[in-house]
Short mmCIF file of C-alpha atoms in Angstrom, two decimals:
data_model
loop_
_atom_site.label_atom_id
_atom_site.label_comp_id
_atom_site.label_asym_id
_atom_site.label_seq_id
_atom_site.Cartn_x
_atom_site.Cartn_y
_atom_site.Cartn_z
CA UNK A 8 111.46 -32.22 125.23
CA UNK A 9 111.65 -31.66 128.99
CA UNK A 10 109.49 -33.81 131.21
CA UNK A 11 110.81 -32.31 134.45
CA UNK A 12 108.41 -30.55 136.77
CA UNK A 13 108.88 -26.85 137.38
CA UNK A 14 110.03 -25.79 140.88
CA UNK A 15 106.45 -24.58 141.55
CA UNK A 16 104.95 -27.89 140.47
CA UNK A 17 107.45 -29.79 142.60
CA UNK A 18 106.54 -27.63 145.59
CA UNK A 19 102.80 -28.17 145.07
CA UNK A 20 103.22 -31.94 144.68
CA UNK A 21 105.30 -32.13 147.87
CA UNK A 22 102.77 -30.01 149.75
CA UNK A 23 99.77 -32.12 148.70
CA UNK A 24 101.65 -35.36 149.32
CA UNK A 25 102.48 -34.20 152.84
CA UNK A 26 98.85 -33.16 153.39
CA UNK A 27 97.63 -36.63 152.43
CA UNK A 28 100.24 -38.31 154.62
CA UNK A 29 99.76 -36.11 157.68
CA UNK A 30 96.05 -35.28 157.54
CA UNK A 31 94.17 -37.88 155.51
CA UNK A 32 95.87 -41.21 156.17
CA UNK A 33 95.62 -40.91 159.98
CA UNK A 34 91.89 -40.16 159.66
CA UNK A 35 91.30 -43.33 157.70
CA UNK A 36 92.60 -45.49 160.53
CA UNK A 37 89.29 -44.96 162.34
CA UNK A 38 86.92 -44.68 159.37
CA UNK A 39 84.97 -47.49 157.78
CA UNK A 40 86.70 -49.11 154.82
CA UNK A 41 84.10 -47.66 152.44
CA UNK A 42 83.76 -44.25 154.10
CA UNK A 43 83.29 -41.25 151.84
CA UNK A 44 82.80 -38.48 154.38
CA UNK A 45 84.39 -37.14 157.52
CA UNK A 46 82.57 -35.30 160.29
CA UNK A 47 81.70 -31.68 159.40
CA UNK A 48 84.12 -30.29 162.00
CA UNK A 49 86.95 -32.40 160.65
CA UNK A 50 86.20 -31.33 157.08
CA UNK A 51 86.20 -27.67 158.15
CA UNK A 52 89.66 -28.14 159.63
CA UNK A 53 90.91 -29.82 156.45
CA UNK A 54 89.45 -27.04 154.31
CA UNK A 55 91.26 -24.47 156.45
CA UNK A 56 94.49 -26.27 155.60
CA UNK A 57 93.82 -26.37 151.84
CA UNK A 58 92.88 -22.68 151.92
CA UNK A 59 96.18 -21.95 153.66
CA UNK A 60 97.88 -23.90 150.88
CA UNK A 61 96.05 -21.75 148.32
CA UNK A 62 94.52 -24.83 146.73
CA UNK A 63 90.87 -24.74 147.80
CA UNK A 64 88.37 -24.91 144.95
CA UNK A 65 90.68 -26.64 142.49
CA UNK A 66 88.10 -26.74 139.71
CA UNK A 67 86.86 -23.20 140.23
CA UNK A 68 88.14 -20.56 137.78
CA UNK A 69 90.34 -17.89 139.29
CA UNK A 70 87.74 -15.14 138.60
CA UNK A 71 85.37 -17.01 140.92
CA UNK A 72 87.90 -17.39 143.69
CA UNK A 73 89.65 -20.60 142.71
CA UNK A 74 93.41 -21.06 142.51
CA UNK A 75 94.90 -20.15 139.15
CA UNK A 76 96.54 -23.41 138.21
CA UNK A 77 97.33 -24.98 134.87
CA UNK A 78 96.03 -28.38 133.79
CA UNK A 79 99.39 -30.13 134.23
CA UNK A 80 99.54 -29.00 137.85
CA UNK A 81 95.86 -29.94 138.26
CA UNK A 82 96.67 -33.45 137.02
CA UNK A 83 99.68 -33.73 139.35
CA UNK A 84 97.49 -32.67 142.29
CA UNK A 85 94.83 -35.21 141.30
CA UNK A 86 97.45 -37.96 141.36
CA UNK A 87 98.53 -37.02 144.88
CA UNK A 88 95.01 -36.42 146.24
CA UNK A 89 93.87 -39.89 145.31
CA UNK A 90 96.68 -41.74 147.08
CA UNK A 91 94.56 -42.95 149.97
CA UNK A 92 91.73 -45.41 150.56
CA UNK A 93 88.84 -43.13 149.54
CA UNK A 94 90.95 -41.38 146.96
CA UNK A 95 89.17 -42.41 143.78
CA UNK A 96 85.69 -41.11 144.51
CA UNK A 97 86.27 -38.95 147.57
CA UNK A 98 89.77 -37.54 147.11
CA UNK A 99 90.86 -36.04 150.44
CA UNK A 100 87.19 -36.18 151.46
CA UNK A 101 86.49 -33.04 149.39
CA UNK A 102 88.95 -30.92 151.37
CA UNK A 103 90.02 -29.30 148.09
CA UNK A 104 86.46 -28.27 147.32
CA UNK A 105 85.23 -31.34 145.50
CA UNK A 106 83.84 -31.50 142.01
CA UNK A 107 81.97 -28.50 140.64
CA UNK A 108 79.20 -28.31 138.10
CA UNK A 109 81.52 -26.51 135.71
CA UNK A 110 78.72 -25.79 133.23
CA UNK A 111 77.26 -23.25 135.64
CA UNK A 112 80.17 -20.91 135.04
CA UNK A 113 78.48 -20.30 131.69
CA UNK A 114 75.09 -19.61 133.30
CA UNK A 115 73.19 -16.32 133.17
CA UNK A 116 73.78 -13.81 135.95
CA UNK A 117 70.43 -14.68 137.53
CA UNK A 118 71.22 -18.39 137.40
CA UNK A 119 74.64 -17.76 138.90
CA UNK A 120 73.14 -15.87 141.83
CA UNK A 121 70.61 -18.58 142.47
CA UNK A 122 72.67 -21.69 141.84
CA UNK A 123 76.38 -21.17 141.19
CA UNK A 124 77.39 -18.91 144.05
CA UNK A 125 75.55 -20.89 146.76
CA UNK A 126 77.30 -24.01 145.43
CA UNK A 127 80.71 -22.33 145.57
CA UNK A 128 79.98 -21.20 149.14
CA UNK A 129 79.14 -24.80 150.04
CA UNK A 130 75.52 -23.96 150.80
CA UNK A 131 73.96 -25.96 147.99
CA UNK A 132 74.71 -29.28 146.39
CA UNK A 133 74.18 -30.15 142.75
CA UNK A 134 73.90 -33.25 140.57
CA UNK A 135 74.40 -33.97 136.87
CA UNK A 136 71.72 -36.09 135.16
CA UNK A 137 72.61 -37.24 131.67
CA UNK A 138 72.42 -41.05 131.60
CA UNK A 139 69.15 -42.90 131.26
CA UNK A 140 68.10 -46.55 131.36
CA UNK A 141 68.42 -46.44 127.56
CA UNK A 142 72.15 -45.66 127.88
CA UNK A 143 74.71 -43.06 128.86
CA UNK A 144 77.57 -43.34 126.39
CA UNK A 145 75.64 -41.97 123.44
CA UNK A 146 73.43 -39.28 124.94
CA UNK A 147 72.64 -37.67 121.63
CA UNK A 148 70.64 -40.75 120.69
CA UNK A 149 69.81 -42.31 124.05
CA UNK A 150 68.03 -39.45 125.81
CA UNK A 151 64.32 -40.15 126.01
CA UNK A 152 63.38 -37.77 128.81
CA UNK A 153 61.05 -35.35 127.10
CA UNK A 154 60.53 -31.65 127.77
CA UNK A 155 57.48 -29.97 126.25
CA UNK A 156 56.93 -26.22 126.27
CA UNK A 157 53.83 -25.07 128.15
CA UNK A 158 53.56 -21.29 128.35
CA UNK A 159 56.51 -19.88 130.28
CA UNK A 160 57.58 -23.32 131.51
CA UNK A 161 58.68 -26.71 130.26
CA UNK A 162 57.11 -29.97 131.43
CA UNK A 163 59.59 -32.82 131.89
CA UNK A 164 58.79 -36.52 131.92
CA UNK A 165 61.30 -39.34 132.03
CA UNK A 166 63.80 -41.36 134.02
CA UNK A 167 67.48 -40.82 134.75
CA UNK A 168 69.80 -43.56 135.97
CA UNK A 169 73.30 -43.69 137.53
CA UNK A 170 72.94 -40.18 138.95
CA UNK A 171 75.33 -39.55 141.85
CA UNK A 172 74.18 -37.43 144.76
CA UNK A 173 70.68 -36.61 143.56
CA UNK A 174 69.09 -37.63 146.86
CA UNK A 175 71.22 -35.09 148.76
CA UNK A 176 71.23 -32.32 146.17
CA UNK A 177 69.35 -29.03 146.13
CA UNK A 178 69.31 -28.78 142.36
CA UNK A 179 70.82 -30.41 139.31
CA UNK A 180 71.36 -30.29 135.59
CA UNK A 181 68.88 -32.47 133.72
CA UNK A 182 69.25 -33.13 130.02
CA UNK A 183 66.00 -33.63 128.13
CA UNK A 184 64.85 -33.85 124.55
CA UNK A 185 63.13 -30.70 123.39
CA UNK A 186 63.46 -31.33 119.69
CA UNK A 187 63.97 -34.16 117.25
CA UNK A 188 66.50 -36.99 117.40
CA UNK A 189 70.21 -36.29 117.57
CA UNK A 190 72.43 -33.72 119.19
CA UNK A 191 70.47 -30.59 118.40
CA UNK A 192 67.35 -31.93 120.10
CA UNK A 193 68.81 -31.96 123.63
CA UNK A 194 68.47 -29.10 126.13
CA UNK A 195 69.96 -28.68 129.63
CA UNK A 196 67.63 -27.60 132.44
CA UNK A 197 68.42 -26.52 135.98
CA UNK A 198 65.97 -28.42 138.16
CA UNK A 199 65.34 -27.90 141.87
CA UNK A 200 64.86 -31.14 143.76
CA UNK A 201 61.94 -29.90 145.88
CA UNK A 202 59.75 -29.15 142.86
CA UNK A 203 56.65 -31.33 142.49
CA UNK A 204 57.20 -34.15 140.05
CA UNK A 205 60.88 -34.63 140.88
CA UNK A 206 61.47 -37.93 142.65
CA UNK A 207 64.61 -39.84 143.59
CA UNK A 208 63.09 -43.28 143.77
CA UNK A 209 65.97 -45.53 144.75
CA UNK A 210 69.66 -45.98 145.37
CA UNK A 211 71.40 -48.06 142.72
CA UNK A 212 73.70 -50.39 144.62
CA UNK A 213 76.91 -51.29 142.86
CA UNK A 214 80.47 -52.42 143.55
CA UNK A 215 80.96 -48.92 144.91
CA UNK A 216 79.24 -48.40 148.23
CA UNK A 217 80.38 -44.80 148.61
CA UNK A 218 79.25 -42.00 146.28
CA UNK A 219 76.39 -44.19 145.24
CA UNK A 220 74.20 -43.63 142.24
CA UNK A 221 70.44 -43.03 142.26
CA UNK A 222 67.49 -43.31 139.94
CA UNK A 223 65.34 -40.25 139.23
CA UNK A 224 61.78 -40.18 137.97
CA UNK A 225 60.28 -36.99 136.60
CA UNK A 226 56.56 -36.84 136.19
CA UNK A 227 55.01 -33.63 134.86
CA UNK A 228 57.86 -31.70 136.40
CA UNK A 229 57.41 -28.00 135.54
CA UNK A 230 60.64 -26.09 134.97
CA UNK A 231 60.61 -22.33 134.28
CA UNK A 232 61.89 -21.36 130.84
CA UNK A 233 64.57 -19.19 132.43
CA UNK A 234 66.06 -22.35 133.94
CA UNK A 235 67.37 -23.51 130.61
CA UNK A 236 71.16 -23.55 130.83
CA UNK A 237 72.70 -22.21 127.66
CA UNK A 238 70.37 -22.22 124.68
CA UNK A 239 67.47 -24.43 123.72
CA UNK A 240 68.93 -27.36 121.80
CA UNK A 241 72.42 -26.66 123.13
CA UNK A 242 72.47 -29.30 125.84
CA UNK A 243 74.67 -31.77 124.01
CA UNK A 244 77.54 -29.30 123.74
CA UNK A 245 77.23 -28.59 127.47
CA UNK A 246 77.30 -32.30 128.33
CA UNK A 247 80.13 -33.03 125.93
CA UNK A 248 82.23 -30.17 127.23
CA UNK A 249 81.90 -31.51 130.74
CA UNK A 250 82.96 -35.00 129.71
CA UNK A 251 86.04 -33.75 127.85
CA UNK A 252 87.12 -31.48 130.73
CA UNK A 253 86.71 -34.21 133.31
CA UNK A 254 88.79 -36.83 131.58
CA UNK A 255 92.22 -35.48 132.51
CA UNK A 256 91.86 -35.23 136.33
CA UNK A 257 89.69 -38.37 136.20
CA UNK A 258 92.54 -40.24 134.50
CA UNK A 259 95.10 -38.78 136.89
CA UNK A 260 93.12 -40.02 139.90
CA UNK A 261 93.28 -43.57 138.53
CA UNK A 262 97.01 -43.17 138.29
CA UNK A 263 97.35 -41.92 141.88
CA UNK A 264 95.68 -45.03 143.21
CA UNK A 265 97.84 -47.21 140.96
CA UNK A 266 100.99 -45.48 142.24
CA UNK A 267 100.00 -46.11 145.83
CA UNK A 268 99.05 -49.74 145.19
CA UNK A 269 102.39 -50.24 143.46
CA UNK A 270 104.26 -48.66 146.37
CA UNK A 271 102.48 -51.01 148.77
CA UNK A 272 103.28 -54.01 146.58
CA UNK A 273 106.99 -53.15 146.48
CA UNK A 274 107.13 -52.68 150.26
CA UNK A 275 105.29 -55.94 150.86
CA UNK A 276 107.43 -57.89 148.39
CA UNK A 277 110.53 -56.77 150.26
CA UNK A 278 109.37 -57.95 153.69
CA UNK A 279 107.13 -60.94 152.99
CA UNK A 280 109.09 -64.18 153.01
CA UNK A 281 108.00 -67.43 151.39
CA UNK A 282 110.04 -70.61 151.17
CA UNK A 283 112.98 -68.92 152.82
CA UNK A 284 113.27 -65.76 150.74
CA UNK A 285 111.45 -62.45 150.31
CA UNK A 286 108.82 -62.31 147.58
CA UNK A 287 110.92 -59.66 145.90
CA UNK A 288 113.53 -62.35 145.11
CA UNK A 289 111.02 -64.30 142.98
CA UNK A 290 111.14 -63.57 139.28
CA UNK A 291 107.37 -63.99 139.01
CA UNK A 292 106.90 -61.18 141.53
CA UNK A 293 109.63 -59.03 140.00
CA UNK A 294 107.95 -59.18 136.61
CA UNK A 295 104.62 -58.15 138.11
CA UNK A 296 106.32 -55.16 139.69
CA UNK A 297 108.09 -54.33 136.43
CA UNK A 298 104.80 -54.48 134.55
CA UNK A 299 103.27 -52.17 137.17
CA UNK A 300 106.14 -49.73 136.73
CA UNK A 301 105.75 -49.70 132.96
CA UNK A 302 101.97 -49.34 133.14
CA UNK A 303 102.26 -46.41 135.54
CA UNK A 304 105.04 -44.59 133.69
CA UNK A 305 103.38 -44.88 130.30
CA UNK A 306 100.01 -43.75 131.67
CA UNK A 307 101.64 -40.82 133.46
CA UNK A 308 103.26 -39.58 130.27
CA UNK A 309 99.96 -39.79 128.42
CA UNK A 310 97.94 -37.91 131.03
CA UNK A 311 100.56 -35.17 131.32
CA UNK A 312 100.75 -34.91 127.53
CA UNK A 313 96.99 -34.41 127.35
CA UNK A 314 97.17 -31.80 130.13
CA UNK A 315 100.06 -29.97 128.46
CA UNK A 316 98.14 -29.77 125.19
CA UNK A 317 95.16 -28.34 127.01
CA UNK A 318 97.43 -25.77 128.66
CA UNK A 319 98.85 -24.76 125.28
CA UNK A 320 95.33 -24.22 123.98
CA UNK A 321 95.65 -27.02 121.45
CA UNK A 322 92.91 -29.56 120.74
CA UNK A 323 93.15 -32.33 123.32
CA UNK A 324 90.08 -34.50 122.84
CA UNK A 325 92.03 -37.44 121.40
CA UNK A 326 94.80 -37.12 123.98
CA UNK A 327 92.39 -36.93 126.91
CA UNK A 328 90.49 -39.96 125.61
CA UNK A 329 93.77 -41.90 125.31
CA UNK A 330 94.79 -40.80 128.81
CA UNK A 331 91.44 -41.80 130.31
CA UNK A 332 91.51 -45.16 128.54
CA UNK A 333 95.10 -46.04 129.47
CA UNK A 334 94.97 -44.75 133.06
CA UNK A 335 91.75 -46.68 133.83
CA UNK A 336 92.91 -49.89 132.15
CA UNK A 337 96.49 -49.77 133.45
CA UNK A 338 95.38 -48.64 136.89
CA UNK A 339 93.08 -51.61 137.19
CA UNK A 340 95.85 -53.99 136.16
CA UNK A 341 98.28 -52.45 138.65
CA UNK A 342 95.81 -52.77 141.53
CA UNK A 343 95.03 -56.34 140.50
CA UNK A 344 98.72 -57.28 140.50
CA UNK A 345 99.25 -55.54 143.83
CA UNK A 346 96.42 -57.61 145.29
CA UNK A 347 97.95 -60.78 143.90
CA UNK A 348 101.31 -59.96 145.49
CA UNK A 349 99.60 -59.36 148.85
CA UNK A 350 97.83 -62.72 148.71
CA UNK A 351 94.92 -63.10 151.13
CA UNK A 352 95.70 -59.78 152.75
CA UNK A 353 95.09 -58.12 149.41
CA UNK A 354 91.42 -59.01 149.36
CA UNK A 355 90.79 -58.14 153.04
CA UNK A 356 89.24 -54.87 154.10
CA UNK A 357 92.24 -54.33 156.37
CA UNK A 358 94.00 -52.83 153.33
CA UNK A 359 92.65 -50.37 150.75
CA UNK A 360 93.42 -52.65 147.80
CA UNK A 361 90.03 -54.37 147.73
CA UNK A 362 88.22 -51.02 147.66
CA UNK A 363 90.49 -49.75 144.88
CA UNK A 364 89.90 -52.97 142.96
CA UNK A 365 86.12 -52.49 143.08
CA UNK A 366 86.28 -48.79 142.32
CA UNK A 367 88.91 -49.10 139.59
CA UNK A 368 86.66 -51.62 137.89
CA UNK A 369 84.01 -48.91 137.72
CA UNK A 370 86.55 -46.45 136.35
CA UNK A 371 86.82 -48.54 133.20
CA UNK A 372 83.15 -47.75 132.62
CA UNK A 373 82.51 -44.37 134.28
CA UNK A 374 82.87 -41.09 132.34
CA UNK A 375 82.82 -43.07 129.10
CA UNK A 376 83.80 -46.76 128.94
CA UNK A 377 87.14 -47.74 127.46
CA UNK A 378 85.41 -48.83 124.26
CA UNK A 379 83.77 -45.41 123.89
CA UNK A 380 87.16 -43.76 124.37
CA UNK A 381 88.45 -45.95 121.54
CA UNK A 382 85.47 -44.83 119.46
CA UNK A 383 86.32 -41.17 120.16
CA UNK A 384 89.96 -41.78 119.23
CA UNK A 385 89.03 -43.72 116.09
CA UNK A 386 86.66 -40.96 114.98
CA UNK A 387 89.40 -38.39 115.39
CA UNK A 388 92.10 -40.33 113.55
CA UNK A 389 89.90 -41.75 110.79
CA UNK A 390 87.76 -38.73 110.17
CA UNK A 391 84.24 -37.38 110.21
CA UNK A 392 82.73 -40.12 108.09
CA UNK A 393 82.79 -42.49 111.06
CA UNK A 394 79.52 -42.46 113.04
CA UNK B 16 65.55 -55.25 144.64
CA UNK B 17 63.06 -53.78 147.10
CA UNK B 18 63.95 -50.45 148.66
CA UNK B 19 62.55 -51.38 152.07
CA UNK B 20 63.98 -54.27 154.06
CA UNK B 21 61.89 -57.39 153.57
CA UNK B 22 63.46 -60.15 155.64
CA UNK B 23 61.53 -61.98 158.31
CA UNK B 24 61.61 -60.62 161.83
CA UNK B 25 63.43 -62.77 164.39
CA UNK B 26 63.57 -62.60 168.16
CA UNK B 27 66.23 -60.29 169.57
CA UNK B 28 67.74 -62.72 172.04
CA UNK B 29 71.25 -64.00 172.53
CA UNK B 30 70.58 -67.46 171.16
CA UNK B 31 69.01 -66.22 167.93
CA UNK B 32 71.52 -63.43 167.41
CA UNK B 33 74.44 -65.77 168.02
CA UNK B 34 73.28 -67.83 165.05
CA UNK B 35 73.52 -64.89 162.67
CA UNK B 36 76.54 -64.87 160.38
CA UNK B 37 79.42 -62.46 160.84
CA UNK B 38 78.82 -60.81 157.46
CA UNK B 39 78.70 -57.12 156.71
CA UNK B 40 75.25 -55.71 156.09
CA UNK B 41 72.31 -53.74 157.42
CA UNK B 42 69.68 -54.53 160.01
CA UNK B 43 66.57 -53.17 161.66
CA UNK B 44 65.35 -53.55 165.21
CA UNK B 45 61.61 -53.51 165.78
CA UNK B 46 58.82 -53.98 168.28
CA UNK B 47 56.63 -57.05 168.53
CA UNK B 48 54.12 -55.20 166.35
CA UNK B 49 56.67 -54.65 163.60
CA UNK B 50 57.38 -50.98 164.26
CA UNK B 51 60.95 -50.11 163.29
CA UNK B 52 62.80 -48.50 166.18
CA UNK B 53 66.39 -48.63 164.91
CA UNK B 54 68.22 -48.97 161.60
CA UNK B 55 71.81 -50.13 161.84
CA UNK B 56 74.80 -51.07 159.74
CA UNK B 57 77.49 -53.63 160.37
CA UNK B 58 80.40 -52.03 158.57
CA UNK B 59 84.01 -53.06 158.11
CA UNK B 60 84.95 -51.75 161.55
CA UNK B 61 82.80 -54.34 163.32
CA UNK B 62 84.66 -57.35 164.65
CA UNK B 63 81.88 -59.86 164.04
CA UNK B 64 79.68 -58.13 161.49
CA UNK B 65 75.92 -58.45 161.87
CA UNK B 66 76.21 -61.02 164.65
CA UNK B 67 78.41 -58.75 166.74
CA UNK B 68 76.15 -55.75 166.31
CA UNK B 69 73.00 -57.70 167.16
CA UNK B 70 74.58 -59.24 170.24
CA UNK B 71 75.58 -55.76 171.34
CA UNK B 72 71.95 -54.66 171.02
CA UNK B 73 70.78 -57.73 172.96
CA UNK B 74 72.71 -56.44 175.94
CA UNK B 75 71.28 -52.93 175.66
CA UNK B 76 68.34 -52.78 173.25
CA UNK B 77 66.84 -49.48 172.10
CA UNK B 78 63.47 -48.76 173.71
CA UNK B 79 60.84 -51.22 172.54
CA UNK B 80 63.15 -53.39 170.43
CA UNK B 81 62.34 -57.06 170.73
CA UNK B 82 62.97 -58.29 167.19
CA UNK B 83 65.43 -57.86 164.34
CA UNK B 84 65.84 -58.52 160.65
CA UNK B 85 68.98 -58.41 158.55
CA UNK B 86 70.22 -58.12 155.01
CA UNK B 87 73.71 -59.27 154.14
CA UNK B 88 75.21 -56.92 151.59
CA UNK B 89 78.60 -55.72 150.47
CA UNK B 90 76.99 -52.38 149.62
CA UNK B 91 76.28 -51.77 153.28
CA UNK B 92 76.87 -48.03 153.21
CA UNK B 93 74.61 -47.18 150.29
CA UNK B 94 71.99 -49.65 151.56
CA UNK B 95 72.04 -48.06 155.01
CA UNK B 96 71.55 -44.60 153.52
CA UNK B 97 68.70 -45.91 151.41
CA UNK B 98 66.93 -47.56 154.35
CA UNK B 99 67.17 -44.44 156.52
CA UNK B 100 66.01 -42.20 153.67
CA UNK B 101 63.10 -44.52 152.92
CA UNK B 102 62.12 -44.41 156.59
CA UNK B 103 62.33 -40.61 156.57
CA UNK B 104 60.03 -40.59 153.55
CA UNK B 105 57.53 -42.91 155.22
CA UNK B 106 57.52 -41.33 158.68
CA UNK B 107 58.97 -37.84 158.39
CA UNK B 108 61.52 -38.48 161.15
CA UNK B 109 64.25 -40.89 162.17
CA UNK B 110 63.43 -44.11 164.05
CA UNK B 111 63.44 -43.37 167.77
CA UNK B 112 66.65 -45.30 168.26
CA UNK B 113 68.36 -43.21 165.55
CA UNK B 114 67.24 -39.84 166.90
CA UNK B 115 70.84 -38.68 167.25
CA UNK B 116 71.52 -38.84 163.50
CA UNK B 117 72.32 -35.62 161.67
CA UNK B 118 69.51 -34.85 159.20
CA UNK B 119 71.86 -32.90 156.95
CA UNK B 120 73.80 -36.06 156.19
CA UNK B 121 70.78 -37.76 154.66
CA UNK B 122 68.95 -36.96 151.48
CA UNK B 123 65.41 -37.20 150.19
CA UNK B 124 64.12 -40.39 148.66
CA UNK B 125 60.60 -40.93 147.36
CA UNK B 126 60.30 -44.66 146.83
CA UNK B 127 57.09 -46.18 145.57
CA UNK B 128 54.90 -48.41 147.72
CA UNK B 129 53.97 -48.07 151.36
CA UNK B 130 55.90 -48.27 154.63
CA UNK B 131 57.09 -51.67 155.75
#
């Protein structure tokens, strides 16, 4: 088994690493510690650079103008893109095109014209509304938002919670119950945010001040029948597909932050002296650094294994769940140890560690908590009888 | 937690502002009649947090501003966005002191209740 990167992958990694070092890190010197955006003119300049690199629109299929890259390379890029202060939730400030609503690549031609292409051109923003106050990890059972057919439209009523970007979006995917309980009763609708009955009622403030979540209320919101994405009752598969796809780059981003925190901890341990010797001479510190190294290396192998399986066209649900679980848990531990090594400086906003600590804590919950990943893994290794 | 800022208004003078803590957070400047004329944020770039920002405004207040109210919060960025978007919902425009903000960088919020 050969774990070495190909020459092309090595070149891409070096290119993205240099981009982060030369373009992103200098910008952050003058941005707020929790910034998630750069000025439009600055973003345009960054996008020009990523286009020159042939890497704009990372999550866009090649037939829609995206770069034709494999999942292993995508994971390697995600690791490099997240190695800066805003890297977890705003990697490179969206200079690589940001996240896409991948489900829309399966939309009808009419839906693509109206929603997908404007999004790809950067003219429209979208959101993804699955979670509700009743829960987000088990959407098949938790969804209570109801859609009732009324002539050539559906009438939606309900509440969505933890929805990122809804207040600034033009449209979004809303999952509602059109049938009975369980998976087959859920349908995905494309909803425009200016339609009567659609209301973003508040921002949900959390540990993460950037890329905040919102709460949505829908009251007698009429959605045309042709705005169903996929088929009636097929919403769960659409939602599930998105979650499985997202796990690999999501895991890799956790790892990128952990790698950078670890690098900082090593540098600091070498120069910071206590009681007449550098921290790096203390066994307690050495062991923390060793544990970081092991946590990062093991997580990296797992995320690349999941990506390689996806590239080979093999089932990768279990592997991506393991990768997401280990990268989030290990990444959090690495950042925590790096903070501890930095002492008081580690918790100050002068350094990115405190932001990573807050955001990595969320990563253990977002896109499926660690316990849900274990549930997915257990179901796959034990068998279908497990509910 | 209320969407709109609910703290008591205080006088925008050096003595009062100097007593405000140096925490991160959000604030509003208003007229004597309680009309909001500016919504601000004391982010991690400020040297003395809310106190520093308010003292800066004391020296050069936006038109009509004679009072202030604050909210200490670690979620200062999302709270600032929420306050501006709530104001846009209530009034259809930015506060006069925030007229230079870029509308495209703010979203649409429809909170319940009436303007504060």
